[in-house]
XYZ file of N, CA and C in Angstrom:
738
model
N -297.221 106.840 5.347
C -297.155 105.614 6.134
C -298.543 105.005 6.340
N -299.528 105.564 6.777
C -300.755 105.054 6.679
C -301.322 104.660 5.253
N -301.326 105.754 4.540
C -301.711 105.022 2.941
C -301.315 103.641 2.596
N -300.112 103.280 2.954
C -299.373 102.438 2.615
C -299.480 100.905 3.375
N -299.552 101.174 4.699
C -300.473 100.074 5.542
C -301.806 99.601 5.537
N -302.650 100.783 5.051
C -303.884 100.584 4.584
C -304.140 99.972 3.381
N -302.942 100.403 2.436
C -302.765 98.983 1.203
C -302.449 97.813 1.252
N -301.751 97.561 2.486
C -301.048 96.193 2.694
C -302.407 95.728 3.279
N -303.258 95.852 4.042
C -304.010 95.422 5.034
C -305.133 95.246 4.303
N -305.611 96.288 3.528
C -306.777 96.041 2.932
C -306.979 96.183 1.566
N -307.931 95.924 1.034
C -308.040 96.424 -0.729
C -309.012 97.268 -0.816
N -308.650 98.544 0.169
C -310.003 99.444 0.217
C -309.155 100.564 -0.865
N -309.650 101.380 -1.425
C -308.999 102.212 -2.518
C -308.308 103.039 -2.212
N -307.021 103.390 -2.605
C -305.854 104.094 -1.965
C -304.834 104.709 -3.186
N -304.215 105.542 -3.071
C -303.671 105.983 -4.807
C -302.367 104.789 -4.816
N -301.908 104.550 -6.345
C -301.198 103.610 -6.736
C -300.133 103.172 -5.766
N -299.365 104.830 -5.786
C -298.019 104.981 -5.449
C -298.058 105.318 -3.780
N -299.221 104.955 -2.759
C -299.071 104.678 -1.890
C -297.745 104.499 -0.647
N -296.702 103.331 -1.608
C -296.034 102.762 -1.017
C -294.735 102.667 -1.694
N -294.762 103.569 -2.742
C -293.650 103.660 -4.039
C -292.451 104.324 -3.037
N -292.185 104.810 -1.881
C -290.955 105.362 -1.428
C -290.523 104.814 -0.509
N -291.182 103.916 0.015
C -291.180 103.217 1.302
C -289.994 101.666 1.103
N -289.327 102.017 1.721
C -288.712 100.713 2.006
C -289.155 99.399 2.693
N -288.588 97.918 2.675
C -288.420 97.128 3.793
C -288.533 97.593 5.029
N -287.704 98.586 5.428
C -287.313 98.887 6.794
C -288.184 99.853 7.285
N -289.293 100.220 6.849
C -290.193 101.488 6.833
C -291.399 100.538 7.311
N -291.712 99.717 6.600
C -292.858 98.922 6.953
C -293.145 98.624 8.803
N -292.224 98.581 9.947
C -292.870 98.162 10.900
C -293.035 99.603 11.513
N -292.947 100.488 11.087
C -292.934 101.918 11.640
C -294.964 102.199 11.312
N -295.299 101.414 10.847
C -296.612 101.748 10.458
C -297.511 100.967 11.011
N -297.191 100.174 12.123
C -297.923 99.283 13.317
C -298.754 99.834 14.063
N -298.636 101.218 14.455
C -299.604 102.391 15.089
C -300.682 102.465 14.630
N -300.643 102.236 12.971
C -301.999 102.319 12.349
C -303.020 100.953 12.179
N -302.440 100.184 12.875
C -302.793 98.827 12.571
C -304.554 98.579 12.907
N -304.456 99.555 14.665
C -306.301 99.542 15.263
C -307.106 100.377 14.369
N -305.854 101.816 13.828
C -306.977 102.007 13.338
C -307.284 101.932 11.883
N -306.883 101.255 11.105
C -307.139 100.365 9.841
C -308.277 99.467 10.157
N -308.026 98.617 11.401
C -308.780 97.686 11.799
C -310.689 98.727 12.531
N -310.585 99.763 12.760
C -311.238 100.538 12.685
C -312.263 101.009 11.446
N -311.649 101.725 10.218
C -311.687 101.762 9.117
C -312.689 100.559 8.681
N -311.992 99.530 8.869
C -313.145 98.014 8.359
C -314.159 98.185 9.104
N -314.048 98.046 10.549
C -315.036 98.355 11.307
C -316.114 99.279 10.956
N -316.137 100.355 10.289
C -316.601 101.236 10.467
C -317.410 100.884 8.909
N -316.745 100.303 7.629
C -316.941 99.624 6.782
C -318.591 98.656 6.975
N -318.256 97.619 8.129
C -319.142 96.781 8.436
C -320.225 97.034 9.176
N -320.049 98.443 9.560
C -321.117 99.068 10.470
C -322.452 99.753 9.446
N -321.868 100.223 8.367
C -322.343 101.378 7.764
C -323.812 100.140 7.297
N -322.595 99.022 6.686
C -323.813 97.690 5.794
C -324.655 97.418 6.835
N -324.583 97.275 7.939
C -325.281 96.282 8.943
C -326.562 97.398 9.550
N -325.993 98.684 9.539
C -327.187 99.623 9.972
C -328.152 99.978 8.667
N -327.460 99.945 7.500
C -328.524 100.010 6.143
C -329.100 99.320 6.141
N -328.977 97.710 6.407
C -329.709 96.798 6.230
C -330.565 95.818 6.974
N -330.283 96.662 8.252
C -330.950 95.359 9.282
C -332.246 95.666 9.546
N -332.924 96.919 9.280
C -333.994 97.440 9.273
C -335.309 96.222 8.449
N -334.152 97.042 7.055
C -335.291 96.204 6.011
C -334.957 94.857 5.555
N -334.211 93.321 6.150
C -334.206 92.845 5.230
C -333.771 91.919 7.047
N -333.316 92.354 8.081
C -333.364 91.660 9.730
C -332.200 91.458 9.940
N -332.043 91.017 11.107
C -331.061 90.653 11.585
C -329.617 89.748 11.026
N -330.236 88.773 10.869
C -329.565 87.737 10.162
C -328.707 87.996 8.892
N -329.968 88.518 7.800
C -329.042 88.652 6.581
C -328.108 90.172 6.690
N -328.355 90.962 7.723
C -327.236 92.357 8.169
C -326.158 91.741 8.684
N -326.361 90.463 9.650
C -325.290 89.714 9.986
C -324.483 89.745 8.834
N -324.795 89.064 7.929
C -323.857 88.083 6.949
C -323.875 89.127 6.060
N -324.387 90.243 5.582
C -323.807 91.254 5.051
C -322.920 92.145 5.419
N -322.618 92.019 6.674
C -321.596 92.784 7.821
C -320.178 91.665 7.197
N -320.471 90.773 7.618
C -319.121 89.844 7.462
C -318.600 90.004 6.204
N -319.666 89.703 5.188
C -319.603 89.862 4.165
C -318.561 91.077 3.234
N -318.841 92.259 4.464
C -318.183 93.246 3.816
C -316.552 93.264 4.479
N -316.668 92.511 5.541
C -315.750 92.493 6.303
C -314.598 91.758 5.218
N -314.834 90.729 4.603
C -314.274 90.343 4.089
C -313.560 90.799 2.339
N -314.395 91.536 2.033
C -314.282 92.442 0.868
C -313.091 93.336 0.851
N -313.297 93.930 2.064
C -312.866 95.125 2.110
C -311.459 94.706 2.484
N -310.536 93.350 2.929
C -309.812 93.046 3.256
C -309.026 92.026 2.210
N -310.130 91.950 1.353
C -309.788 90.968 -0.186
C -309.345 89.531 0.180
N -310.426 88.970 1.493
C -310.204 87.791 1.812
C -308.704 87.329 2.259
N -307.860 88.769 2.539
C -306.442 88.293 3.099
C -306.456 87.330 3.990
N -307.065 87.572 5.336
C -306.487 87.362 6.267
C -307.339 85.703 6.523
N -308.707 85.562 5.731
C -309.089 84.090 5.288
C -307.869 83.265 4.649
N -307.690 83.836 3.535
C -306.479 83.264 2.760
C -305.285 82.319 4.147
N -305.185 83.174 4.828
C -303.768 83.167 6.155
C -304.292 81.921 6.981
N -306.058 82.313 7.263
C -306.689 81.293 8.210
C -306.596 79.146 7.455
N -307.278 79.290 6.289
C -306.959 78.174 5.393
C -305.318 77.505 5.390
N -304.515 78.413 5.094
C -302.982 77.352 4.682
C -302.696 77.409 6.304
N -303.104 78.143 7.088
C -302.234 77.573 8.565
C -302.874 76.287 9.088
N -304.396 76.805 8.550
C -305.188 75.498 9.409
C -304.209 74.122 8.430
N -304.437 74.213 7.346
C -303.612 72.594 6.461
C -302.346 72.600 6.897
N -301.328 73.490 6.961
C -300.551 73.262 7.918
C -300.243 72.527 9.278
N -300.909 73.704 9.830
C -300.636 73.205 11.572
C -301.372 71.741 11.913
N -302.587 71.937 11.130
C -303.131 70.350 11.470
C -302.942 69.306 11.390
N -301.797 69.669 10.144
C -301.270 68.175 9.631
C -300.251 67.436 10.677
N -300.027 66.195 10.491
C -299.352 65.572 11.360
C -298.092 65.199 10.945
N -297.546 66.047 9.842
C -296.094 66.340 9.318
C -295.259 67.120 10.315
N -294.176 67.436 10.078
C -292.917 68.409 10.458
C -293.235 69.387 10.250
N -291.890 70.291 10.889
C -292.102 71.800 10.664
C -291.526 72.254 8.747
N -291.113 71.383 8.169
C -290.568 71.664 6.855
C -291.749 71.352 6.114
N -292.281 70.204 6.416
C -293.741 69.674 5.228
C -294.876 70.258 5.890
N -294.819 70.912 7.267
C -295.970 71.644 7.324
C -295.752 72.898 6.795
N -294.397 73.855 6.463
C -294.295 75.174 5.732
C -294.368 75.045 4.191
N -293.817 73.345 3.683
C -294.462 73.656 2.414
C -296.174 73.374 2.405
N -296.955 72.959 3.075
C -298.411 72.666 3.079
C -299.147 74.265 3.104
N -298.215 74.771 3.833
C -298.634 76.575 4.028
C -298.569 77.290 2.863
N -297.405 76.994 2.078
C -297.389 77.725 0.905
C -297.738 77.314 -0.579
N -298.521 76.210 0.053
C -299.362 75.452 -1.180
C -300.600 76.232 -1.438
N -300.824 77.042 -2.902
C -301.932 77.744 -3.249
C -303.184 76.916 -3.056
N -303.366 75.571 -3.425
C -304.128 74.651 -3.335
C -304.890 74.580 -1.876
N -306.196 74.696 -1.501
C -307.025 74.428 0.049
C -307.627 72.981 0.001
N -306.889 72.565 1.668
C -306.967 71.478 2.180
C -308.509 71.488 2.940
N -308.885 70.245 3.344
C -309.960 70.254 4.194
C -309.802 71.084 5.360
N -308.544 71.048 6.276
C -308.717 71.521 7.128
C -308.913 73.230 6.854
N -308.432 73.446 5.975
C -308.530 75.125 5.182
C -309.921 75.358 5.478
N -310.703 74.771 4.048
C -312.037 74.766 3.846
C -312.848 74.645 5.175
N -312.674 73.978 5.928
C -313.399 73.558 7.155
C -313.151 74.821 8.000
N -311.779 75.255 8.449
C -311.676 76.608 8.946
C -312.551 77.472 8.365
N -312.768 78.208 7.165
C -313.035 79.064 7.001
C -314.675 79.441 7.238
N -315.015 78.053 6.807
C -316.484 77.640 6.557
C -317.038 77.919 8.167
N -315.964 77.581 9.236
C -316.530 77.409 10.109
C -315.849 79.206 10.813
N -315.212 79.837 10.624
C -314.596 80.726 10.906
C -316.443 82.012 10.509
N -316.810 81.490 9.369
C -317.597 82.392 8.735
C -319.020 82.593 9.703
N -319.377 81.338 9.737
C -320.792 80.645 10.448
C -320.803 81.133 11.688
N -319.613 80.969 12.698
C -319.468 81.311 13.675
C -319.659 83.116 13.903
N -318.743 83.549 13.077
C -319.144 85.530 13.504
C -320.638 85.769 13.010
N -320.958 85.375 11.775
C -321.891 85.123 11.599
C -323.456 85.178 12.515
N -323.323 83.976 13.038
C -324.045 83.370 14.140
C -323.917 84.222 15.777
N -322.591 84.774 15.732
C -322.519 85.362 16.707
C -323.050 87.049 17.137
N -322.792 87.245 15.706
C -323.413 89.257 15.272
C -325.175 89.098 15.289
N -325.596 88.210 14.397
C -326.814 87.893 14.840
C -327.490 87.334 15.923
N -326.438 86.604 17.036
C -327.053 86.584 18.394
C -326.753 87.863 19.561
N -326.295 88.390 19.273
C -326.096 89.979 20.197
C -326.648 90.599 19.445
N -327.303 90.871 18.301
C -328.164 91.661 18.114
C -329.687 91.378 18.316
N -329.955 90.523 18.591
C -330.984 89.691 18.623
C -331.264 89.850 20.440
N -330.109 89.887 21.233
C -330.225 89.986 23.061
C -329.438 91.417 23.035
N -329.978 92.099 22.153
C -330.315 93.503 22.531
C -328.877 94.334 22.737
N -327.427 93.925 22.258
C -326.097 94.533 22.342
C -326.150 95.626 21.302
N -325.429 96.515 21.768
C -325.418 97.615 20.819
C -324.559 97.445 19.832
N -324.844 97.028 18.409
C -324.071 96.465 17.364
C -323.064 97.439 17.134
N -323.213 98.291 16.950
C -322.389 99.700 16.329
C -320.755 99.747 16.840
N -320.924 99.921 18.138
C -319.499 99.562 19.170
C -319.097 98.346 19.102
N -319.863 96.858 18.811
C -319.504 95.867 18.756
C -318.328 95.443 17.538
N -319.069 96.196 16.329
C -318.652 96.042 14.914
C -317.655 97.141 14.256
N -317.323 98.204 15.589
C -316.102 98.473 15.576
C -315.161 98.552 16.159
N -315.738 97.727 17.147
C -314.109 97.541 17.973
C -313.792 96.042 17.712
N -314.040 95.258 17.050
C -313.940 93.985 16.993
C -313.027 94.143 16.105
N -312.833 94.535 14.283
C -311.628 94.455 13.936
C -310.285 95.090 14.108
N -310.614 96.638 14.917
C -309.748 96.829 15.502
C -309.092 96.116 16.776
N -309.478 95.648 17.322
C -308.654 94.806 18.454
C -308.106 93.943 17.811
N -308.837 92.851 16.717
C -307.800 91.624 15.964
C -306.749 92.234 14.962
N -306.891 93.863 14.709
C -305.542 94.061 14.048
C -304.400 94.207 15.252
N -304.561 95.067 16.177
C -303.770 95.499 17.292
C -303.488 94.338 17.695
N -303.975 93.306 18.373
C -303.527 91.654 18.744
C -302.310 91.205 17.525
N -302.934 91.418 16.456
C -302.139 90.624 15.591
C -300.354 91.056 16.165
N -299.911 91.852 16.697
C -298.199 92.724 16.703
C -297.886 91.333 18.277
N -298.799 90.594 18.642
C -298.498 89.555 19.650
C -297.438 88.483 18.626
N -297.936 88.597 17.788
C -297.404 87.377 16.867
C -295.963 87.562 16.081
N -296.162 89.385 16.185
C -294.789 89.879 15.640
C -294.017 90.171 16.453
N -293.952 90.545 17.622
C -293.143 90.643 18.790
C -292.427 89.820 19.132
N -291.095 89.753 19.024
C -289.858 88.965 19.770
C -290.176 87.177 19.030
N -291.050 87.675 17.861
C -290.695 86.414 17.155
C -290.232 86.117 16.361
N -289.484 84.798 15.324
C -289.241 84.212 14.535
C -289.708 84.368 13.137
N -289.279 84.590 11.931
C -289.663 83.966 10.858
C -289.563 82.988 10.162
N -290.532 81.957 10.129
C -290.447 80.423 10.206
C -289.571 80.123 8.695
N -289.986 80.743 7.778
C -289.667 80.644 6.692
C -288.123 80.953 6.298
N -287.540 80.523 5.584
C -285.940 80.546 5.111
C -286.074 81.556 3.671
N -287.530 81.757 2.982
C -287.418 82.883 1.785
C -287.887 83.973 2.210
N -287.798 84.447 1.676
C -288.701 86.316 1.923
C -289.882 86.339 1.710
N -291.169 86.889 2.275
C -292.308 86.481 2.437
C -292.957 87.927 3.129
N -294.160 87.852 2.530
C -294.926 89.529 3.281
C -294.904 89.657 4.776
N -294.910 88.558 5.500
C -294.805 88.336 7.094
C -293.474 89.197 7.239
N -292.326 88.586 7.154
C -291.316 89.320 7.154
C -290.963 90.794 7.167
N -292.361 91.056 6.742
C -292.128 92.863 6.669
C -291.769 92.827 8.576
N -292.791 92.301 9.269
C -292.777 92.547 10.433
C -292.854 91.527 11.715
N -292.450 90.648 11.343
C -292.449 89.779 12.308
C -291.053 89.842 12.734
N -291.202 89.868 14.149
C -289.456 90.144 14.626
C -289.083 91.635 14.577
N -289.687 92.480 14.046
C -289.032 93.626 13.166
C -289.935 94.822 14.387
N -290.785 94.310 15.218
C -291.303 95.507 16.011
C -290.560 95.758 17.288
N -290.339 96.993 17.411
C -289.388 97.326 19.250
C -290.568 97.277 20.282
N -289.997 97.348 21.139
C -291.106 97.276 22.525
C -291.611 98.507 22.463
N -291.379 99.736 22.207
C -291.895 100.793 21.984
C -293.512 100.716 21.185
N -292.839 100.166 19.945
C -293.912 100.591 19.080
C -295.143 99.279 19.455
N -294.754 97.828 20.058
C -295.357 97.240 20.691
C -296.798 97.526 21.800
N -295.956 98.522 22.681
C -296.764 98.570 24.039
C -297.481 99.543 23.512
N -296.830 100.743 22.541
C -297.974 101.979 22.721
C -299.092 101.412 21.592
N -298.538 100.313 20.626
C -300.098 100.469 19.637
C -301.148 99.454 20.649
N -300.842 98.631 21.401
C -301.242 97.682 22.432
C -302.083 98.630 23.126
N -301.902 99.693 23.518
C -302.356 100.811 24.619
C -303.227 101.513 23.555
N -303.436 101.720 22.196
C -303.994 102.254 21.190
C -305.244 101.503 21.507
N -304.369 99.955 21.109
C -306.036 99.573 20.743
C -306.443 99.042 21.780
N -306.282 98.878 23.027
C -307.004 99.021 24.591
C -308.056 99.633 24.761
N -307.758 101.450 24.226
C -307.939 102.316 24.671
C -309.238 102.736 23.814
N -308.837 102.443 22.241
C -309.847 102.407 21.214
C -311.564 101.273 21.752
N -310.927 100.128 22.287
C -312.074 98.727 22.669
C -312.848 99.887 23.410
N -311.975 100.039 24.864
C -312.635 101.046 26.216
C -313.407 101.894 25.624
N -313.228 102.568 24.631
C -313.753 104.027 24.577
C -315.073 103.558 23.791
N -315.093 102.254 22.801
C -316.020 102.225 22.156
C -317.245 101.254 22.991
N -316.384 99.800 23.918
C -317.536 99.300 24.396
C -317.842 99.362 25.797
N -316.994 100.373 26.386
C -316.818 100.188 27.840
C -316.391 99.495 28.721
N -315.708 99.800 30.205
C -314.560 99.332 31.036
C -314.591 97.664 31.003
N -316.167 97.203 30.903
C -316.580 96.199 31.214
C -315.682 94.929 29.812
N -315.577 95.458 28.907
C -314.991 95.089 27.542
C -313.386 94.373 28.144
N -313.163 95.129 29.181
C -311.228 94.996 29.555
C -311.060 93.350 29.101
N -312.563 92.791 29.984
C -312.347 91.161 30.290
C -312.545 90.535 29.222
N -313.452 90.870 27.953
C -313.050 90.155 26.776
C -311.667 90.491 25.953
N -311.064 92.093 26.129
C -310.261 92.239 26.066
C -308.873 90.875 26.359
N -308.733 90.670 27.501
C -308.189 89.937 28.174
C -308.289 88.671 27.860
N -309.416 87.975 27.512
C -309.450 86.613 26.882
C -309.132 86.772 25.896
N -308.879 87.797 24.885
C -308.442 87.573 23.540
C -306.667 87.816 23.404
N -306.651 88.260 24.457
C -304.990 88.133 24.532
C -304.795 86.837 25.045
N -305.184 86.289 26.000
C -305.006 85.633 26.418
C -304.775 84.247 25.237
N -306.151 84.209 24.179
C -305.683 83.476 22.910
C -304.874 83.938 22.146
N -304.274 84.922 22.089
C -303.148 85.084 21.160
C -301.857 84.448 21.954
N -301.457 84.497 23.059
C -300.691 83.939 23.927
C -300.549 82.434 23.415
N -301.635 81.851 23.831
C -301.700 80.695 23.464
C -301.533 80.456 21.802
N -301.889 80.791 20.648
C -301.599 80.930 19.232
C -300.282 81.050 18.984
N -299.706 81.764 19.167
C -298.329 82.419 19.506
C -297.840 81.063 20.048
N -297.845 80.973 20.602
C -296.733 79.163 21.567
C -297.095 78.182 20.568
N -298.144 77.954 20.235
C -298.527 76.374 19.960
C -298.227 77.020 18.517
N -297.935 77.939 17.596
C -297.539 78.180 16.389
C -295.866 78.212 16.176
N -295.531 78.643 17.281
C -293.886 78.334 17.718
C -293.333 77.408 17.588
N -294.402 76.366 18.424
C -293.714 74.822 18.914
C -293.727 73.868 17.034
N -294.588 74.418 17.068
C -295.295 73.541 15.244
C -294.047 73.792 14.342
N -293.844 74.934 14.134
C -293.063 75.439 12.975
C -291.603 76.273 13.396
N -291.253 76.848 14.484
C -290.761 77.171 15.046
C -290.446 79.021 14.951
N -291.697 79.755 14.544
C -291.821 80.775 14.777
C -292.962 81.261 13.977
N -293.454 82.384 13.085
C -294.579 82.790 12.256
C -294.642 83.115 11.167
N -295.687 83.269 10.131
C -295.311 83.208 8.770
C -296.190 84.595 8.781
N -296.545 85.108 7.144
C -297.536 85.598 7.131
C -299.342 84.782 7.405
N -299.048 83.908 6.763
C -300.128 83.184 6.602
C -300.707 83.068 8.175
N -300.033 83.268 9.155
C -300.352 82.675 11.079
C -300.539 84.245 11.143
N -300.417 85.373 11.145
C -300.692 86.701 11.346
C -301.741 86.507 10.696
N -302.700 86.270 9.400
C -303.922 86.460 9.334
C -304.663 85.347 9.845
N -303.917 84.279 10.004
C -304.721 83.123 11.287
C -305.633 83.569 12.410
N -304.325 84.532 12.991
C -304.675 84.939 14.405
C -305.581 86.575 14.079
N -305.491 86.926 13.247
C -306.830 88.032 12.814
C -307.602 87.324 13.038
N -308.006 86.403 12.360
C -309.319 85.995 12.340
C -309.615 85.253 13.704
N -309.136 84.810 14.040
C -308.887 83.781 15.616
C -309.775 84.858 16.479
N -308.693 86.006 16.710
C -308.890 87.379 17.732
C -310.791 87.528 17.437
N -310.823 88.229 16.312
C -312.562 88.470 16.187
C -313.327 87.731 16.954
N -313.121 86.215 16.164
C -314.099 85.046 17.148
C -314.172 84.983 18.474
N -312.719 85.770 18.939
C -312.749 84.937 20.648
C -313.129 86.570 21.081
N -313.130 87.329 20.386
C -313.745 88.626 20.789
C -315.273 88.904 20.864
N -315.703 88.062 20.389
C -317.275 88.341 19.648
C -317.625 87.431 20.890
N -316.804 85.917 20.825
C -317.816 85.047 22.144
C -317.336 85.303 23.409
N -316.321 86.399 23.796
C -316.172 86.106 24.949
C -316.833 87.737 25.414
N -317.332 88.812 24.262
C -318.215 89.430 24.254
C -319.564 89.217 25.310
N -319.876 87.926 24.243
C -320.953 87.310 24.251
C -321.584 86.962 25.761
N -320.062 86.032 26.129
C -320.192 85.648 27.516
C -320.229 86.349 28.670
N -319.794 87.215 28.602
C -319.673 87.796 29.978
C -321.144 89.149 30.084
């Protein structure tokens, strides 16, 4: 079950047949592993950012951190951020905004997301390291919390779409069980890595998934895959600045 989530989630190296026994119905049973996959990257982006910030500073460890962040995830959850942004932004329906979603083709508002999705963590890893935050805990609890957030989007929701689609593995498809305890996982994972004080960025980043979650509802009338790696990437940002802020 983990091999197999760790293939879906990332393109970090895993044997073929991973996922060769696993059903449809097997897939939301592997939500537990979600923080700590999101961990795994973490731990990914830590290794680059401490090799390199020595000899080459702050800045370019920044963007080699992200950098790997994104590698190691094979630009999924970018991919998700781009067609929701041309989507949701557009001032179409919920039918011409789901075909705008599943258009391979990137819109401005795509491009503009991502560009600005990038600049921003970016800008943000290099300003807490720069006012003296301890990067290490920062850069691994950050993708673990935006995987664990992401089950906000799968919980007691909709699949917007009328075909079968990778979202579908799990959207709608999680019990309150497996909900609250991976929720309490990756709580517990933030706490342990950045301390009690973390609860409150904690808390603003739910707090934006709340809000993501509704205003992705009202648009389309429930979630795709493409809005689960939206709100990955969403979670980081509002994790990193509300880090930042407090």
């Amino acid at each position: 079950m983990f091999l197999a989530t760790l293939q879906f989630l990332t393109r970090l190296p895993v044997p073929a047949n991973a996922s060769a026994r696993m059903s449809v119905a097997d897939y939301p049973r592997g939500v537990y592993w979600f923080p700590v996959i999101g961990l795994i990257v973490g731990m990914c982006c830590t290794i680059i950012y401490m090799l390199t910030a020595s000899a080459l500073g702050p800045l370019m460890a920044a963007m080699l951190a992200v950098t790997t962040n994104v590698l190691a995830t094979g630009a999924f959850h970018l991919n998700g951020l781009a067609d929701s942004c041309d989507g949701l932004f557009s001032r179409a329906g919920r039918e011409r905004a789901l075909e705008i979603m599943r258009d391979s083709r990137i819109g401005t508002y795509g491009a503009t997301a991502v560009v600005l999705s990038l600049l921003i963590r970016v800008g943000a890893i290099y300003q807490m390291s720069v006012s003296g935050y301890a990067m290490l805990p920062v850069l691994l609890a950050t993708p673990l919390l935006a995987r664990g957030m992401m089950l906000v989007l799968m919980f007691r929701q909709n699949y917007a779409r009328r075909e079968e689609g990778l979202g579908n593995l799990y959207i709608g498809k999680i019990c309150p069980r497996r909900f609250v305890i991976t929720l309490l996982i990756t709580v517990l994972g933030v706490v342990l890595l950045c301390g009690v004080m973390s609860l409150i960025a904690v808390a603003v980043t739910l707090f934006a998934a709340l809000m993501f979650r509704s205003a992705v509802q009202e648009k389309i009338g429930g979630q795709t895959g493409d809005t689960l790696g939206a709100g990955n990437e969403l979670f980081e940002l509002v994790f990193l600045l509300a880090l930042m802020w407090h």
